[in-house]
Coordinates of C-alpha atoms and ligand atoms in Angstrom, one line a residue:
K17 CA 0.0 -0.1 0.0
A18 CA 3.1 2.5 1.2
K19 CA 4.9 1.5 -1.6
E20 CA 1.9 2.1 -4.2
Q21 CA 1.0 5.6 -2.5
G22 CA 4.6 5.9 -2.7
R23 CA 5.1 5.3 -7.0
N24 CA 1.5 7.9 -7.1
T25 CA 3.0 10.3 -5.1
F26 CA 6.6 10.3 -7.9
A27 CA 4.0 9.9 -10.4
F28 CA 2.0 12.8 -9.5
F29 CA 5.3 14.6 -8.9
Q30 CA 6.6 13.7 -12.5
D31 CA 3.7 15.6 -13.7
D32 CA 3.8 17.9 -11.8
M33 CA 7.9 18.7 -12.9
K34 CA 6.3 18.0 -17.0
S35 CA 4.0 20.7 -16.8
L36 CA 6.3 22.5 -15.4
S37 CA 9.0 22.6 -17.8
D38 CA 6.5 22.3 -20.0
A39 CA 5.2 25.7 -18.9
R40 CA 9.1 26.5 -18.8
L41 CA 9.5 25.8 -23.1
Q42 CA 6.6 27.4 -23.6
M43 CA 7.9 30.3 -22.1
E44 CA 11.1 30.2 -23.7
K45 CA 9.6 29.7 -26.7
S46 CA 7.4 32.7 -26.7
L47 CA 9.6 35.4 -25.8
H48 CA 12.0 34.0 -28.6
R49 CA 9.0 34.6 -30.6
A50 CA 8.0 37.8 -28.7
L51 CA 11.4 39.4 -30.0
K52 CA 11.0 38.3 -33.3
E53 CA 7.0 40.2 -33.7
D54 CA 8.0 42.9 -31.8
E55 CA 5.3 42.2 -28.9
F56 CA 6.8 44.2 -26.7
E57 CA 5.9 47.5 -25.3
V58 CA 6.7 50.2 -23.5
Y59 CA 4.8 51.8 -20.6
Y60 CA 5.2 54.8 -19.2
Q61 CA 4.6 56.3 -15.3
P62 CA 4.3 59.6 -14.7
Q63 CA 6.7 60.6 -11.6
N64 CA 5.8 63.7 -9.7
N65 CA 6.6 67.0 -7.1
D66 CA 5.2 67.9 -4.0
K67 CA 3.1 70.5 -6.3
G68 CA 2.1 67.4 -7.8
E69 CA 4.5 68.8 -11.5
I70 CA 5.7 66.1 -13.6
I71 CA 9.0 65.4 -13.0
G72 CA 9.6 62.2 -16.0
A73 CA 8.9 59.4 -16.2
E74 CA 9.4 55.7 -14.9
V75 CA 9.3 54.0 -18.8
L76 CA 8.1 50.2 -18.0
L77 CA 8.4 46.3 -19.7
R78 CA 5.2 45.1 -20.9
W79 CA 4.8 42.7 -22.9
Q80 CA 1.1 41.1 -24.3
D81 CA 1.4 37.0 -25.1
Q82 CA -0.6 35.8 -28.2
E83 CA -1.6 33.1 -26.0
R84 CA -1.3 33.1 -22.1
G85 CA -2.6 37.6 -22.0
F86 CA -0.7 40.1 -20.2
I87 CA 2.5 38.7 -18.6
S88 CA 3.9 40.6 -15.6
P89 CA 7.7 41.1 -16.4
M90 CA 8.2 40.2 -13.1
E91 CA 8.0 36.9 -14.2
F92 CA 9.6 37.0 -18.0
I93 CA 11.8 39.1 -17.2
P94 CA 14.2 36.1 -14.8
V95 CA 13.3 34.2 -18.1
A96 CA 15.2 36.1 -20.6
E97 CA 17.9 36.8 -18.2
E98 CA 18.2 32.9 -17.9
I99 CA 18.4 32.5 -21.7
G100 CA 20.0 35.6 -22.8
L101 CA 17.4 37.9 -24.3
I102 CA 17.5 40.3 -22.1
H103 CA 20.2 41.6 -23.8
D104 CA 18.0 42.2 -27.0
I105 CA 14.6 42.7 -24.6
G106 CA 16.8 45.9 -22.7
R107 CA 17.9 47.1 -26.6
I108 CA 14.8 47.4 -27.2
V109 CA 13.3 48.8 -24.7
L110 CA 15.9 51.8 -25.3
Q111 CA 15.3 52.5 -28.4
K112 CA 11.5 52.7 -28.1
S113 CA 12.0 54.6 -24.9
T114 CA 14.5 56.6 -26.3
Q115 CA 12.5 57.3 -30.0
Q116 CA 9.1 57.5 -28.0
V117 CA 10.0 60.6 -25.5
A118 CA 12.8 62.1 -28.4
L119 CA 9.2 62.2 -30.6
W120 CA 7.7 64.4 -27.7
R121 CA 10.7 66.2 -27.1
R122 CA 9.8 67.4 -30.5
Q123 CA 6.7 68.3 -29.4
G124 CA 7.1 70.3 -26.8
L125 CA 5.0 68.4 -24.7
W126 CA 8.3 66.6 -22.8
K127 CA 10.1 69.6 -20.5
D128 CA 13.5 70.1 -20.4
T129 CA 14.0 68.8 -16.6
W130 CA 11.8 66.2 -17.0
K131 CA 13.8 63.0 -17.1
V132 CA 13.1 59.5 -18.2
S133 CA 13.8 56.8 -16.4
I134 CA 14.6 53.1 -17.9
N135 CA 15.9 50.6 -16.2
V136 CA 18.7 48.4 -16.1
S137 CA 18.6 44.6 -14.5
P138 CA 22.5 43.9 -12.8
M139 CA 22.7 41.5 -15.9
Q140 CA 22.3 44.4 -17.9
F141 CA 24.5 46.0 -16.4
A142 CA 27.4 43.1 -16.4
H143 CA 27.1 43.5 -20.6
A144 CA 30.1 44.6 -22.0
K145 CA 28.7 47.0 -25.0
L146 CA 25.6 48.3 -22.0
V147 CA 27.3 51.4 -22.9
E148 CA 27.3 51.4 -26.5
Y149 CA 24.0 50.0 -26.3
V150 CA 22.9 53.3 -24.8
V151 CA 25.1 55.2 -26.6
A152 CA 23.8 53.6 -29.5
A153 CA 19.8 54.3 -28.6
L154 CA 20.8 58.2 -27.5
D155 CA 22.5 58.7 -31.4
A156 CA 19.4 57.3 -33.3
S157 CA 16.8 59.3 -31.5
G158 CA 18.8 62.8 -31.4
L159 CA 17.6 62.4 -26.9
S160 CA 20.5 64.7 -25.2
P161 CA 21.8 62.1 -22.2
D162 CA 19.9 64.8 -19.8
L163 CA 17.2 63.7 -19.6
V164 CA 18.4 60.0 -19.3
D165 CA 18.2 58.4 -16.1
I166 CA 19.3 55.1 -16.0
E167 CA 18.3 52.7 -12.9
I168 CA 20.1 50.0 -10.9
T169 CA 19.9 48.4 -8.1
E170 CA 21.9 47.2 -5.2
T171 CA 22.9 44.2 -6.8
T172 CA 24.1 46.2 -9.4
L173 CA 27.0 47.3 -7.0
M174 CA 27.7 43.7 -5.1
S175 CA 28.6 41.4 -7.6
D176 CA 31.5 43.3 -9.7
L177 CA 31.9 46.7 -8.3
D178 CA 35.0 48.2 -10.3
G179 CA 32.8 46.1 -13.1
A180 CA 29.9 48.5 -12.3
L181 CA 32.3 51.9 -11.1
A182 CA 33.4 52.2 -14.6
K183 CA 30.1 51.3 -16.2
M184 CA 28.7 54.3 -14.2
E185 CA 31.0 57.2 -14.6
R186 CA 31.1 56.4 -19.0
L187 CA 27.4 56.6 -18.6
K188 CA 28.0 59.9 -16.0
D189 CA 30.9 61.3 -18.1
L190 CA 28.1 61.4 -21.1
G191 CA 25.0 63.7 -19.1
I192 CA 22.5 60.5 -17.7
S193 CA 22.4 59.9 -14.8
L194 CA 21.8 57.6 -12.4
S195 CA 18.7 56.2 -9.7
V196 CA 19.1 52.9 -6.8
D197 CA 15.8 51.4 -7.1
D198 CA 14.1 49.1 -4.9
F199 CA 16.5 50.1 -1.7
G200 CA 16.8 48.9 1.2
T201 CA 16.5 45.5 -0.2
G202 CA 19.5 44.7 -1.4
Y203 CA 22.9 43.4 1.3
S204 CA 24.8 46.2 -0.8
S205 CA 27.3 48.3 1.9
L206 CA 26.5 52.2 2.2
K207 CA 29.7 52.6 1.2
Y208 CA 28.7 52.8 -2.0
L209 CA 26.7 56.0 -1.4
K210 CA 29.9 57.6 -0.8
D211 CA 31.6 56.8 -3.6
L212 CA 30.0 55.6 -6.3
P213 CA 28.1 58.9 -8.9
I214 CA 24.3 58.1 -7.8
D215 CA 22.6 61.2 -8.1
R216 CA 19.4 59.6 -6.4
L217 CA 17.6 56.5 -4.8
K218 CA 13.9 55.3 -5.1
I219 CA 12.3 54.1 -2.0
D220 CA 10.7 50.9 -2.0
Q221 CA 7.5 50.1 -2.7
S222 CA 7.5 47.7 0.6
F223 CA 8.4 50.6 2.5
V224 CA 5.8 52.7 1.8
R225 CA 3.5 50.7 1.6
D226 CA 2.2 50.4 5.9
L227 CA 4.8 53.6 6.3
I228 CA 1.6 55.5 8.3
H229 CA 1.3 52.2 11.0
D230 CA 4.2 50.5 11.0
K231 CA 6.5 52.3 13.2
D232 CA 9.4 49.8 11.8
D233 CA 9.1 50.7 8.0
Y234 CA 8.6 54.3 9.1
A235 CA 11.8 54.6 10.9
I236 CA 13.2 53.2 8.1
V237 CA 12.1 56.0 5.7
L238 CA 13.0 58.6 7.9
A239 CA 16.3 57.4 8.2
V240 CA 16.5 56.9 4.0
I241 CA 15.7 60.7 3.5
A242 CA 17.7 61.7 6.3
M243 CA 21.1 60.2 4.6
A244 CA 20.0 61.2 0.8
S245 CA 19.3 64.5 2.1
A246 CA 22.6 64.3 3.8
L247 CA 25.2 63.1 0.8
S248 CA 23.1 64.9 -0.7
L249 CA 20.9 62.8 -3.4
N250 CA 17.8 63.1 -4.2
V251 CA 15.6 60.8 -2.8
L252 CA 11.6 59.6 -4.2
A253 CA 9.2 57.5 -3.3
E254 CA 8.0 54.7 -4.9
G255 CA 4.5 52.9 -4.5
V256 CA 3.0 56.3 -3.7
E257 CA -0.9 55.3 -3.4
T258 CA -2.6 57.2 -1.2
E259 CA -3.3 61.0 0.0
E260 CA -2.1 60.2 3.6
H261 CA 0.9 58.5 2.0
F262 CA 2.0 61.5 0.3
K263 CA 0.9 64.1 2.8
Q264 CA 3.2 61.7 5.3
L265 CA 6.2 61.3 3.0
K266 CA 6.5 64.9 2.5
L267 CA 6.2 65.9 6.2
M268 CA 9.1 63.5 6.2
G269 CA 11.2 65.4 3.8
C270 CA 10.6 63.3 0.9
Y271 CA 9.0 65.6 -2.0
T272 CA 9.8 64.0 -5.5
Y273 CA 6.9 60.5 -6.3
Q274 CA 6.1 57.9 -8.0
G275 CA 3.3 55.8 -7.7
Y276 CA -1.4 55.1 -8.3
L277 CA -1.8 58.2 -6.6
F278 CA 0.3 60.1 -9.0
G279 CA -1.0 57.9 -12.1
R280 CA -0.4 54.3 -13.3
P281 CA 1.3 53.1 -16.1
M282 CA 0.6 54.1 -19.5
C283 CA 0.9 53.6 -22.7
A284 CA 2.6 55.9 -24.7
D285 CA -1.2 57.3 -26.2
D286 CA -2.7 58.1 -22.3
F287 CA 1.0 59.0 -21.1
K288 CA 0.2 62.1 -23.3
S289 CA -2.8 63.2 -23.1
Y290 CA -2.2 62.9 -18.7
C291 CA 0.9 64.9 -19.4
E292 CA -1.8 67.2 -22.3
S293 CA -4.3 68.0 -19.6
H294 CA -2.3 67.4 -16.3
S295 CA -1.7 71.0 -15.6
A296 CA -6.3 71.2 -15.7
I297 CA -6.4 68.1 -13.1
E298 CA -5.9 68.3 -9.2
I299 CA -4.6 65.7 -7.9
I300 CA -3.6 67.3 -4.4
Ligands
C2E422 P1 10.7 48.9 -10.2 O1 11.2 49.2 -11.6 O2 10.8 48.4 -8.9 O3 9.0 48.8 -11.0 C1 8.0 49.9 -10.4 C2 7.0 49.1 -9.9 O4 6.5 48.9 -9.2 C3 6.4 48.6 -11.2 O5 6.1 47.3 -11.5 C4 5.3 48.9 -11.4 O6 4.1 49.2 -11.5 C5 4.7 49.1 -10.6 N1 3.8 50.5 -8.7 C6 4.1 51.2 -9.4 N2 3.4 51.9 -8.4 C7 2.6 51.3 -8.1 C8 1.9 51.8 -6.1 O7 1.2 52.6 -6.0 N3 1.7 50.5 -6.1 C9 1.8 49.2 -6.6 N4 1.4 48.3 -5.9 N5 2.8 49.2 -7.6 C10 3.3 50.3 -7.9 P2 5.8 46.5 -13.0 O8 5.9 47.6 -13.6 O9 4.9 44.8 -12.9 O10 7.4 45.9 -12.9 C11 8.5 45.1 -12.3 C12 9.9 44.9 -12.2 O11 9.2 44.3 -13.6 C13 10.3 46.1 -12.0 O12 10.3 46.9 -11.5 C14 11.5 46.4 -12.7 O13 12.4 45.9 -11.8 C15 11.2 45.2 -14.3 N6 11.5 45.6 -15.1 C16 9.8 46.3 -15.4 N7 10.8 47.0 -16.9 C17 11.6 46.7 -16.7 C18 12.6 46.6 -18.3 O14 12.3 47.5 -19.5 N8 13.7 46.5 -18.0 C19 14.1 45.8 -16.4 N9 16.0 45.4 -16.8 N10 13.2 45.8 -15.6 C20 12.3 45.9 -16.0
MG423 MG1 12.6 50.8 -11.2
MG424 MG1 12.0 50.2 -8.0
MG425 MG1 10.2 47.1 -7.2

């Protein structure tokens, strides 16, 4: 009996493994097709100051799979990294977003003070040609590097500090600014805040979510804001969903924000409308 059950359990286990690897293979195949068929789209989420004014936008990748519909970047980016497609996908993000922002700039929609923030994963940042890819996108689009911000994570700084530093300096020399994304969730040392050419810390949304009720989150956010200010770094809070979040963060000395309170990630057309109607909207 036990033996039989054991066999059954194993059979189930095998079935589970099989469907898992089937799903995985399917995803890999779909990702290759998505690249070939140009199924990736970039969305834009506004970043705003304490007056509600737009200060820029973060570029967020979107993929509508033919069979499965919308798939989160949190799900497909790790797979794209494992199979080496992340570099091609990253170049598409760079190309699409710089083309779009350059066009908006020419149309007068995008202001000179706004920055477009582009995510670059640790694996992308480690690529020998990363800086060339960025330069190529800027050249092709004609977008000024002053309007570009690159978001890296603490993990990028951990793996190969010297390599990362050299690339950061090249990007800075071009006129691009650098943000540390999801700040506080990684394992890097505080030393790099002093040594590396970083412009901005983005406080991770996990600290912002319960900021009002959780005294530990409150303490962490307050400490990050104080530290950023003391080190002359800009600080932006992610995941600002409510009026209370906004008011509290402003009281704590954080004056730039990103989150559903100000706007969801939007397709290019919707972001354009958002910008056009924004001055008329009373957000705050
Ligand atoms: P991230 O860079 O930290 O981006 C912020 C995420 O928070 C986005 O999720 C955004 O939609 C979400 N978000 C924004 N405001 C709010 C809010 O008020 N509340 C909540 N709960 N969430 C909010 P998304 O678009 O699903 O992206 C997830 C992650 O995928 C990103 O986190 C980033 O790490 C990665 N990612 C997205 N696009 C790219 C890309 O083009 N390249 C790379 N390498 N990674 C990307
Ligand atoms: Mg980001
Ligand atoms: Mg983030
Ligand atoms: Mg995040």
